[in-house]
PDB file of C-alpha atoms and ligand atoms in Angstrom:
ATOM      1  CA  MET A  28      62.587  92.986   4.386  1.00  0.00           C
ATOM      2  CA  TRP A  29      59.870  92.169   2.123  1.00  0.00           C
ATOM      3  CA  ASN A  30      56.666  90.980   3.917  1.00  0.00           C
ATOM      4  CA  GLU A  31      58.576  89.805   6.902  1.00  0.00           C
ATOM      5  CA  GLU A  32      55.878  90.437   9.569  1.00  0.00           C
ATOM      6  CA  GLU A  33      56.506  86.854  10.865  1.00  0.00           C
ATOM      7  CA  TYR A  34      60.202  87.477  11.424  1.00  0.00           C
ATOM      8  CA  ILE A  35      60.779  91.105  12.076  1.00  0.00           C
ATOM      9  CA  GLY A  36      60.153  90.844  15.905  1.00  0.00           C
ATOM     10  CA  ARG A  37      62.448  87.906  16.468  1.00  0.00           C
ATOM     11  CA  THR A  38      65.134  89.295  14.101  1.00  0.00           C
ATOM     12  CA  LEU A  39      65.212  92.661  15.752  1.00  0.00           C
ATOM     13  CA  SER A  40      65.566  91.085  19.201  1.00  0.00           C
ATOM     14  CA  ALA A  41      68.317  88.767  17.965  1.00  0.00           C
ATOM     15  CA  ALA A  42      70.084  91.835  16.397  1.00  0.00           C
ATOM     16  CA  HIS A  43      69.912  93.779  19.556  1.00  0.00           C
ATOM     17  CA  GLU A  44      71.063  90.952  21.640  1.00  0.00           C
ATOM     18  CA  ALA A  45      74.084  90.560  19.272  1.00  0.00           C
ATOM     19  CA  GLY A  46      74.720  94.207  19.302  1.00  0.00           C
ATOM     20  CA  ARG A  47      74.806  94.315  23.082  1.00  0.00           C
ATOM     21  CA  SER A  48      77.039  91.283  23.514  1.00  0.00           C
ATOM     22  CA  LEU A  49      79.482  92.790  21.001  1.00  0.00           C
ATOM     23  CA  ILE A  50      79.522  95.973  23.038  1.00  0.00           C
ATOM     24  CA  ASN A  51      80.054  93.793  26.232  1.00  0.00           C
ATOM     25  CA  VAL A  52      83.056  92.063  24.763  1.00  0.00           C
ATOM     26  CA  GLY A  53      84.444  95.395  23.578  1.00  0.00           C
ATOM     27  CA  GLU A  54      84.310  94.456  19.816  1.00  0.00           C
ATOM     28  CA  ILE A  55      82.225  97.616  19.024  1.00  0.00           C
ATOM     29  CA  ALA A  56      81.257 100.803  20.886  1.00  0.00           C
ATOM     30  CA  ASP A  57      77.785 101.196  19.523  1.00  0.00           C
ATOM     31  CA  TYR A  58      75.486  99.788  16.871  1.00  0.00           C
ATOM     32  CA  GLU A  59      72.585 100.712  14.597  1.00  0.00           C
ATOM     33  CA  ILE A  60      70.099  98.415  13.007  1.00  0.00           C
ATOM     34  CA  LEU A  61      69.052  99.607   9.599  1.00  0.00           C
ATOM     35  CA  ILE A  62      65.931  97.969   8.066  1.00  0.00           C
ATOM     36  CA  ILE A  63      65.203  98.229   4.476  1.00  0.00           C
ATOM     37  CA  ASP A  64      61.533  97.864   3.848  1.00  0.00           C
ATOM     38  CA  ASP A  65      61.215  96.779   0.252  1.00  0.00           C
ATOM     39  CA  ALA A  66      57.637  98.153  -0.328  1.00  0.00           C
ATOM     40  CA  SER A  67      56.165  95.313   1.780  1.00  0.00           C
ATOM     41  CA  THR A  68      52.341  94.940   1.563  1.00  0.00           C
ATOM     42  CA  ASP A  69      51.921  93.180   5.033  1.00  0.00           C
ATOM     43  CA  SER A  70      52.362  95.012   8.405  1.00  0.00           C
ATOM     44  CA  THR A  71      56.207  95.023   8.173  1.00  0.00           C
ATOM     45  CA  PRO A  72      56.354  98.760   7.411  1.00  0.00           C
ATOM     46  CA  GLN A  73      54.295  99.635  10.492  1.00  0.00           C
ATOM     47  CA  LEU A  74      56.190  97.121  12.746  1.00  0.00           C
ATOM     48  CA  ALA A  75      59.453  98.559  11.461  1.00  0.00           C
ATOM     49  CA  ASP A  76      58.316 102.158  12.305  1.00  0.00           C
ATOM     50  CA  GLU A  77      57.089 101.215  15.611  1.00  0.00           C
ATOM     51  CA  ALA A  78      60.563  99.626  16.472  1.00  0.00           C
ATOM     52  CA  ALA A  79      62.253 102.732  15.176  1.00  0.00           C
ATOM     53  CA  ALA A  80      59.992 104.971  17.318  1.00  0.00           C
ATOM     54  CA  ASN A  81      60.714 102.920  20.411  1.00  0.00           C
ATOM     55  CA  ASP A  82      64.515 102.744  19.944  1.00  0.00           C
ATOM     56  CA  SER A  83      66.870 105.256  18.545  1.00  0.00           C
ATOM     57  CA  ARG A  84      69.236 102.407  17.381  1.00  0.00           C
ATOM     58  CA  VAL A  85      66.781 101.318  14.843  1.00  0.00           C
ATOM     59  CA  ARG A  86      66.385 103.182  11.501  1.00  0.00           C
ATOM     60  CA  VAL A  87      64.002 102.427   8.767  1.00  0.00           C
ATOM     61  CA  VAL A  88      64.178 103.171   5.109  1.00  0.00           C
ATOM     62  CA  HIS A  89      61.007 102.490   2.970  1.00  0.00           C
ATOM     63  CA  HIS A  90      61.113 101.714  -0.698  1.00  0.00           C
ATOM     64  CA  PRO A  91      58.165 103.387  -2.355  1.00  0.00           C
ATOM     65  CA  LYS A  92      58.417 100.520  -5.011  1.00  0.00           C
ATOM     66  CA  ASN A  93      59.498  96.949  -4.739  1.00  0.00           C
ATOM     67  CA  ARG A  94      63.234  96.687  -5.813  1.00  0.00           C
ATOM     68  CA  LYS A  95      63.975  93.147  -4.852  1.00  0.00           C
ATOM     69  CA  LEU A  96      67.150  91.852  -2.996  1.00  0.00           C
ATOM     70  CA  GLY A  97      69.747  93.873  -4.950  1.00  0.00           C
ATOM     71  CA  GLY A  98      67.882  97.098  -4.795  1.00  0.00           C
ATOM     72  CA  SER A  99      67.423  96.611  -1.074  1.00  0.00           C
ATOM     73  CA  ILE A 100      71.020  95.908  -0.301  1.00  0.00           C
ATOM     74  CA  LYS A 101      72.118  98.938  -2.365  1.00  0.00           C
ATOM     75  CA  THR A 102      69.812 101.133  -0.303  1.00  0.00           C
ATOM     76  CA  GLY A 103      71.132  99.702   2.767  1.00  0.00           C
ATOM     77  CA  PHE A 104      74.864 100.102   1.909  1.00  0.00           C
ATOM     78  CA  ALA A 105      74.023 103.685   0.784  1.00  0.00           C
ATOM     79  CA  ASN A 106      72.669 104.501   4.126  1.00  0.00           C
ATOM     80  CA  VAL A 107      75.192 102.974   6.440  1.00  0.00           C
ATOM     81  CA  THR A 108      77.375 105.019   8.650  1.00  0.00           C
ATOM     82  CA  GLY A 109      79.318 102.550  10.865  1.00  0.00           C
ATOM     83  CA  ASP A 110      83.007 101.431  10.644  1.00  0.00           C
ATOM     84  CA  LEU A 111      81.779  97.731  10.464  1.00  0.00           C
ATOM     85  CA  VAL A 112      78.748  96.877   8.297  1.00  0.00           C
ATOM     86  CA  LEU A 113      77.002  93.550   8.403  1.00  0.00           C
ATOM     87  CA  TYR A 114      74.277  92.707   5.759  1.00  0.00           C
ATOM     88  CA  THR A 115      71.945  89.845   6.294  1.00  0.00           C
ATOM     89  CA  ASP A 116      68.574  88.683   5.502  1.00  0.00           C
ATOM     90  CA  ALA A 117      65.564  89.161   7.736  1.00  0.00           C
ATOM     91  CA  ASP A 118      64.880  85.471   8.217  1.00  0.00           C
ATOM     92  CA  LEU A 119      67.747  84.729  10.762  1.00  0.00           C
ATOM     93  CA  PRO A 120      69.675  82.469   8.509  1.00  0.00           C
ATOM     94  CA  PHE A 121      72.517  81.950  11.140  1.00  0.00           C
ATOM     95  CA  ASP A 122      72.807  82.337  14.852  1.00  0.00           C
ATOM     96  CA  MET A 123      73.934  85.910  15.457  1.00  0.00           C
ATOM     97  CA  VAL A 124      76.529  84.595  18.096  1.00  0.00           C
ATOM     98  CA  GLU A 125      78.681  83.978  14.995  1.00  0.00           C
ATOM     99  CA  LEU A 126      79.182  87.798  14.733  1.00  0.00           C
ATOM    100  CA  GLN A 127      81.699  87.708  17.553  1.00  0.00           C
ATOM    101  CA  LYS A 128      83.738  85.209  15.773  1.00  0.00           C
ATOM    102  CA  ALA A 129      83.475  87.299  12.549  1.00  0.00           C
ATOM    103  CA  CYS A 130      84.726  90.380  14.408  1.00  0.00           C
ATOM    104  CA  ARG A 131      87.626  88.344  15.791  1.00  0.00           C
ATOM    105  CA  LEU A 132      88.538  86.910  12.371  1.00  0.00           C
ATOM    106  CA  MET A 133      88.343  90.429  10.914  1.00  0.00           C
ATOM    107  CA  ARG A 134      90.899  91.791  13.354  1.00  0.00           C
ATOM    108  CA  GLN A 135      93.226  88.815  13.529  1.00  0.00           C
ATOM    109  CA  TYR A 136      93.406  88.210   9.841  1.00  0.00           C
ATOM    110  CA  GLU A 137      93.201  91.908   8.943  1.00  0.00           C
ATOM    111  CA  ALA A 138      90.196  91.158   6.660  1.00  0.00           C
ATOM    112  CA  ASP A 139      88.160  93.771   4.805  1.00  0.00           C
ATOM    113  CA  ILE A 140      85.172  91.352   4.372  1.00  0.00           C
ATOM    114  CA  ILE A 141      84.181  88.269   6.387  1.00  0.00           C
ATOM    115  CA  SER A 142      82.031  86.259   4.158  1.00  0.00           C
ATOM    116  CA  ALA A 143      80.473  83.199   5.770  1.00  0.00           C
ATOM    117  CA  TYR A 144      79.361  79.933   4.067  1.00  0.00           C
ATOM    118  CA  ARG A 145      76.885  77.335   5.076  1.00  0.00           C
ATOM    119  CA  LEU A 146      78.516  74.253   6.459  1.00  0.00           C
ATOM    120  CA  ASP A 147      75.395  72.269   5.214  1.00  0.00           C
ATOM    121  CA  ARG A 148      73.120  74.203   2.898  1.00  0.00           C
ATOM    122  CA  THR A 149      70.962  71.126   1.981  1.00  0.00           C
ATOM    123  CA  GLY A 150      68.373  72.691   4.282  1.00  0.00           C
ATOM    124  CA  GLU A 151      67.404  75.032   1.507  1.00  0.00           C
ATOM    125  CA  GLY A 152      66.365  71.958  -0.662  1.00  0.00           C
ATOM    126  CA  TYR A 153      68.235  69.887  -2.992  1.00  0.00           C
ATOM    127  CA  VAL A 154      67.151  71.709  -6.183  1.00  0.00           C
ATOM    128  CA  ARG A 155      68.556  75.011  -4.828  1.00  0.00           C
ATOM    129  CA  THR A 156      71.744  73.302  -3.475  1.00  0.00           C
ATOM    130  CA  VAL A 157      72.412  72.152  -7.058  1.00  0.00           C
ATOM    131  CA  TYR A 158      71.563  75.785  -8.577  1.00  0.00           C
ATOM    132  CA  SER A 159      73.903  77.222  -5.923  1.00  0.00           C
ATOM    133  CA  PHE A 160      76.689  74.857  -6.740  1.00  0.00           C
ATOM    134  CA  PHE A 161      76.623  75.800 -10.434  1.00  0.00           C
ATOM    135  CA  TYR A 162      76.314  79.455  -9.749  1.00  0.00           C
ATOM    136  CA  ASN A 163      79.432  79.381  -7.495  1.00  0.00           C
ATOM    137  CA  VAL A 164      81.287  77.541 -10.202  1.00  0.00           C
ATOM    138  CA  LEU A 165      80.203  80.118 -12.807  1.00  0.00           C
ATOM    139  CA  VAL A 166      81.409  82.985 -10.607  1.00  0.00           C
ATOM    140  CA  ARG A 167      84.649  81.200 -10.334  1.00  0.00           C
ATOM    141  CA  ILE A 168      85.049  80.688 -14.026  1.00  0.00           C
ATOM    142  CA  PHE A 169      84.004  84.095 -15.176  1.00  0.00           C
ATOM    143  CA  PHE A 170      85.661  86.233 -12.427  1.00  0.00           C
ATOM    144  CA  GLY A 171      88.404  84.026 -11.148  1.00  0.00           C
ATOM    145  CA  LEU A 172      86.910  84.395  -7.676  1.00  0.00           C
ATOM    146  CA  LYS A 173      87.382  81.303  -5.448  1.00  0.00           C
ATOM    147  CA  ILE A 174      84.644  81.663  -2.985  1.00  0.00           C
ATOM    148  CA  ARG A 175      82.347  79.331  -1.326  1.00  0.00           C
ATOM    149  CA  ASP A 176      78.591  80.029  -1.115  1.00  0.00           C
ATOM    150  CA  VAL A 177      78.765  83.508  -2.496  1.00  0.00           C
ATOM    151  CA  ASN A 178      75.119  84.227  -2.186  1.00  0.00           C
ATOM    152  CA  PHE A 179      74.864  83.374   1.530  1.00  0.00           C
ATOM    153  CA  ALA A 180      73.483  86.548   3.390  1.00  0.00           C
ATOM    154  CA  PHE A 181      76.431  87.036   5.742  1.00  0.00           C
ATOM    155  CA  LYS A 182      78.901  89.738   4.684  1.00  0.00           C
ATOM    156  CA  MET A 183      80.590  91.744   7.363  1.00  0.00           C
ATOM    157  CA  CYS A 184      82.390  94.658   5.625  1.00  0.00           C
ATOM    158  CA  ARG A 185      84.757  97.328   6.757  1.00  0.00           C
ATOM    159  CA  GLY A 186      82.720 100.602   6.125  1.00  0.00           C
ATOM    160  CA  ARG A 187      85.573 102.191   4.299  1.00  0.00           C
ATOM    161  CA  ILE A 188      85.385  99.782   1.459  1.00  0.00           C
ATOM    162  CA  PHE A 189      82.123 101.488   0.358  1.00  0.00           C
ATOM    163  CA  GLU A 190      84.209 104.632  -0.451  1.00  0.00           C
ATOM    164  CA  HIS A 191      85.484 102.608  -3.406  1.00  0.00           C
ATOM    165  CA  ILE A 192      82.737 100.262  -4.175  1.00  0.00           C
ATOM    166  CA  SER A 193      79.331 101.195  -5.588  1.00  0.00           C
ATOM    167  CA  LEU A 194      77.150  98.314  -6.739  1.00  0.00           C
ATOM    168  CA  LYS A 195      75.032  98.195  -9.736  1.00  0.00           C
ATOM    169  CA  SER A 196      73.020  94.911  -9.677  1.00  0.00           C
ATOM    170  CA  GLU A 197      69.356  95.114  -8.850  1.00  0.00           C
ATOM    171  CA  GLY A 198      68.947  91.368  -8.676  1.00  0.00           C
ATOM    172  CA  SER A 199      70.482  88.574  -6.704  1.00  0.00           C
ATOM    173  CA  PHE A 200      73.920  88.936  -8.484  1.00  0.00           C
ATOM    174  CA  ILE A 201      74.536  91.735  -5.794  1.00  0.00           C
ATOM    175  CA  ASP A 202      76.396  89.427  -3.388  1.00  0.00           C
ATOM    176  CA  ALA A 203      78.847  88.122  -6.077  1.00  0.00           C
ATOM    177  CA  GLU A 204      79.278  91.728  -7.347  1.00  0.00           C
ATOM    178  CA  LEU A 205      80.235  92.990  -3.993  1.00  0.00           C
ATOM    179  CA  VAL A 206      82.859  90.224  -3.459  1.00  0.00           C
ATOM    180  CA  ILE A 207      84.221  90.407  -6.968  1.00  0.00           C
ATOM    181  CA  ARG A 208      84.666  94.174  -6.822  1.00  0.00           C
ATOM    182  CA  ALA A 209      86.321  93.992  -3.371  1.00  0.00           C
ATOM    183  CA  ASN A 210      88.544  91.105  -4.517  1.00  0.00           C
ATOM    184  CA  LYS A 211      89.615  92.962  -7.685  1.00  0.00           C
ATOM    185  CA  LEU A 212      90.353  96.113  -5.633  1.00  0.00           C
ATOM    186  CA  GLY A 213      92.724  94.151  -3.464  1.00  0.00           C
ATOM    187  CA  TYR A 214      90.553  93.911  -0.404  1.00  0.00           C
ATOM    188  CA  HIS A 215      91.118  90.840   1.736  1.00  0.00           C
ATOM    189  CA  ILE A 216      88.192  88.410   2.093  1.00  0.00           C
ATOM    190  CA  VAL A 217      88.184  85.732   4.716  1.00  0.00           C
ATOM    191  CA  GLN A 218      85.597  82.965   5.020  1.00  0.00           C
ATOM    192  CA  PHE A 219      84.357  80.674   7.718  1.00  0.00           C
ATOM    193  CA  GLY A 220      81.497  78.206   8.038  1.00  0.00           C
ATOM    194  CA  VAL A 221      78.366  78.624   9.983  1.00  0.00           C
ATOM    195  CA  ASP A 222      75.229  76.510  10.759  1.00  0.00           C
ATOM    196  CA  TYR A 223      72.393  77.319   8.562  1.00  0.00           C
ATOM    197  CA  PHE A 224      68.788  77.734   9.741  1.00  0.00           C
ATOM    198  CA  PRO A 225      66.302  77.793   6.779  1.00  0.00           C
ATOM    199  CA  ARG A 226      63.295  79.892   6.818  1.00  0.00           C
ATOM    200  CA  THR A 227      60.545  78.389   8.775  1.00  0.00           C
ATOM    201  CA  ARG A 228      57.821  80.955   8.267  1.00  0.00           C
ATOM    202  CA  GLY A 229      56.683  83.041   5.243  1.00  0.00           C
ATOM    203  CA  VAL A 230      57.455  82.171   1.680  1.00  0.00           C
ATOM    204  CA  SER A 231      60.724  82.076  -0.222  1.00  0.00           C
ATOM    205  CA  THR A 232      60.485  83.452  -3.751  1.00  0.00           C
ATOM    206  CA  LEU A 233      64.199  84.129  -4.571  1.00  0.00           C
ATOM    207  CA  SER A 234      64.862  80.958  -6.620  1.00  0.00           C
ATOM    208  CA  SER A 235      62.286  81.522  -9.179  1.00  0.00           C
ATOM    209  CA  PRO A 236      63.280  81.316 -12.917  1.00  0.00           C
ATOM    210  CA  SER A 237      62.989  85.059 -13.327  1.00  0.00           C
ATOM    211  CA  VAL A 238      65.336  85.600 -10.497  1.00  0.00           C
ATOM    212  CA  ILE A 239      67.881  83.224 -12.015  1.00  0.00           C
ATOM    213  CA  VAL A 240      67.594  84.672 -15.507  1.00  0.00           C
ATOM    214  CA  LYS A 241      68.136  88.182 -14.082  1.00  0.00           C
ATOM    215  CA  ILE A 242      71.371  86.938 -12.169  1.00  0.00           C
ATOM    216  CA  LEU A 243      72.703  85.638 -15.522  1.00  0.00           C
ATOM    217  CA  LYS A 244      71.804  88.844 -17.245  1.00  0.00           C
ATOM    218  CA  GLU A 245      73.363  91.003 -14.843  1.00  0.00           C
ATOM    219  CA  MET A 246      76.427  88.832 -14.752  1.00  0.00           C
ATOM    220  CA  ARG A 247      76.782  89.201 -18.419  1.00  0.00           C
ATOM    221  CA  GLU A 248      76.190  92.905 -18.434  1.00  0.00           C
ATOM    222  CA  LEU A 249      78.767  93.543 -15.621  1.00  0.00           C
ATOM    223  CA  ARG A 250      81.362  91.042 -16.883  1.00  0.00           C
ATOM    224  CA  GLN A 251      83.654  93.483 -18.819  1.00  0.00           C
ATOM    225  CA  GLU A 252      83.400  96.279 -16.263  1.00  0.00           C
ATOM    226  CA  LEU A 253      84.139  93.868 -13.391  1.00  0.00           C
ATOM    227  CA  ARG A 254      87.012  92.258 -15.074  1.00  0.00           C
ATOM    228  CA  ALA A 255      88.575  95.702 -15.855  1.00  0.00           C
ATOM    229  CA  ILE A 256      88.875  96.789 -12.128  1.00  0.00           C
ATOM    230  CA  GLU A 257      92.523  97.484 -11.098  1.00  0.00           C
ATOM    231  CA  PRO A 258      93.739  96.944  -7.537  1.00  0.00           C
ATOM    232  CA  ILE A 259      94.000 100.000  -5.200  1.00  0.00           C
ATOM    233  CA  VAL A 260      95.148  98.142  -2.219  1.00  0.00           C
ATOM    234  CA  THR A 261      98.613  96.504  -2.415  1.00  0.00           C
ATOM    235  CA  ARG A 262      99.695  93.918   0.167  1.00  0.00           C
ATOM    236  CA  SER A 263     103.100  93.213   0.921  1.00  0.00           C
TER     237      SER A 263
HETATM  238  N1  GTP B  18      61.411  87.404  -1.696  1.00  0.00           N
HETATM  239  C1  GTP B  18      61.832  88.626  -1.679  1.00  0.00           C
HETATM  240  N2  GTP B  18      62.607  88.969  -0.717  1.00  0.00           N
HETATM  241  C2  GTP B  18      63.019  90.225  -0.661  1.00  0.00           C
HETATM  242  C3  GTP B  18      62.555  91.169  -1.750  1.00  0.00           C
HETATM  243  N3  GTP B  18      63.179  92.404  -1.254  1.00  0.00           N
HETATM  244  C4  GTP B  18      63.837  92.118  -0.228  1.00  0.00           C
HETATM  245  N4  GTP B  18      63.772  90.848   0.139  1.00  0.00           N
HETATM  246  C5  GTP B  18      64.430  90.268   1.347  1.00  0.00           C
HETATM  247  O1  GTP B  18      65.539  89.486   0.882  1.00  0.00           O
HETATM  248  C6  GTP B  18      65.905  88.551   1.901  1.00  0.00           C
HETATM  249  C7  GTP B  18      66.099  87.181   1.271  1.00  0.00           C
HETATM  250  O2  GTP B  18      64.771  86.715   0.948  1.00  0.00           O
HETATM  251  P1  GTP B  18      64.365  85.223   1.172  1.00  0.00           P
HETATM  252  O3  GTP B  18      62.895  85.067   0.614  1.00  0.00           O
HETATM  253  O4  GTP B  18      64.703  84.741   2.483  1.00  0.00           O
HETATM  254  O5  GTP B  18      65.331  84.518   0.120  1.00  0.00           O
HETATM  255  P2  GTP B  18      66.292  83.196   0.396  1.00  0.00           P
HETATM  256  O6  GTP B  18      67.062  83.462   1.590  1.00  0.00           O
HETATM  257  O7  GTP B  18      66.912  82.992  -0.941  1.00  0.00           O
HETATM  258  O8  GTP B  18      65.248  82.009   0.543  1.00  0.00           O
HETATM  259  P3  GTP B  18      65.079  81.095   1.826  1.00  0.00           P
HETATM  260  O9  GTP B  18      66.156  80.115   1.665  1.00  0.00           O
HETATM  261  O10 GTP B  18      63.705  80.558   1.643  1.00  0.00           O
HETATM  262  O11 GTP B  18      65.210  81.851   2.997  1.00  0.00           O
HETATM  263  C8  GTP B  18      64.775  88.606   2.873  1.00  0.00           C
HETATM  264  O12 GTP B  18      65.285  89.418   4.047  1.00  0.00           O
HETATM  265  C9  GTP B  18      63.723  89.346   2.169  1.00  0.00           C
HETATM  266  O13 GTP B  18      62.857  89.972   3.048  1.00  0.00           O
HETATM  267  C10 GTP B  18      61.673  90.779  -2.591  1.00  0.00           C
HETATM  268  O14 GTP B  18      61.220  91.560  -3.385  1.00  0.00           O
HETATM  269  N5  GTP B  18      61.295  89.444  -2.702  1.00  0.00           N
HETATM  270 MG1   MG B  19      66.251  83.403   3.357  1.00  0.00          MG
END
């Protein structure tokens, strides 16, 4: 979360509601909500600390300095303990009811990652839709990864994959890096489509030219390393 004071309350209640219903249907035994506060300058840090003080299932990690999306996701994955880990954005981009379907798909198709894509992402604006299209094509060409909407903030992962995956990107290449590494290692990735709800409050800054330049730079820097990864999981 970076300056998400307008979302944090609703997002936390949606996350608790989702956690409770997953427990009720027997998909999970317990849950923890981990908030990464990316050196917010609004009241997000205080609101997050209050939420953690009031509920032991909420934990907060504060970044002393702003590290952007990639840095925040890395901190998140480094601090998780569960068997099942969902990473998502703070602005409720999808209905958390989808998590039940994701859990079921993970079981039934023996997936290691469930990566959702937006059924209709034009809600993010036409310019970004075009950028995203080309980005997904680039990932496919450079890394042979056939994946839809790689940057969408819905990645449900088996916790054990993080014993073998450590991410390097600090920018928005992070999503692609995660899926590329997992794919190269032989983990099974399953996708399904979800309805997308664009941000209605606060400002979006993640499609600025500097963000895009950083993605391309990290993509180039990590290209050889990612291509050289050998499978550790073999499937019959
Ligand atoms: N903008 C921004 N977001 C950050 C930063 N660090 C972490 N985040 C979080 O990254 C997530 C994605 O940010 P958004 O601004 O929603 O980016 P987006 O989803 O590409 O843009 P929208 O389509 O407008 O929602 C949110 O949960 C932010 O709080 C940062 O430095 N800047
Ligand atoms: Mg967003």
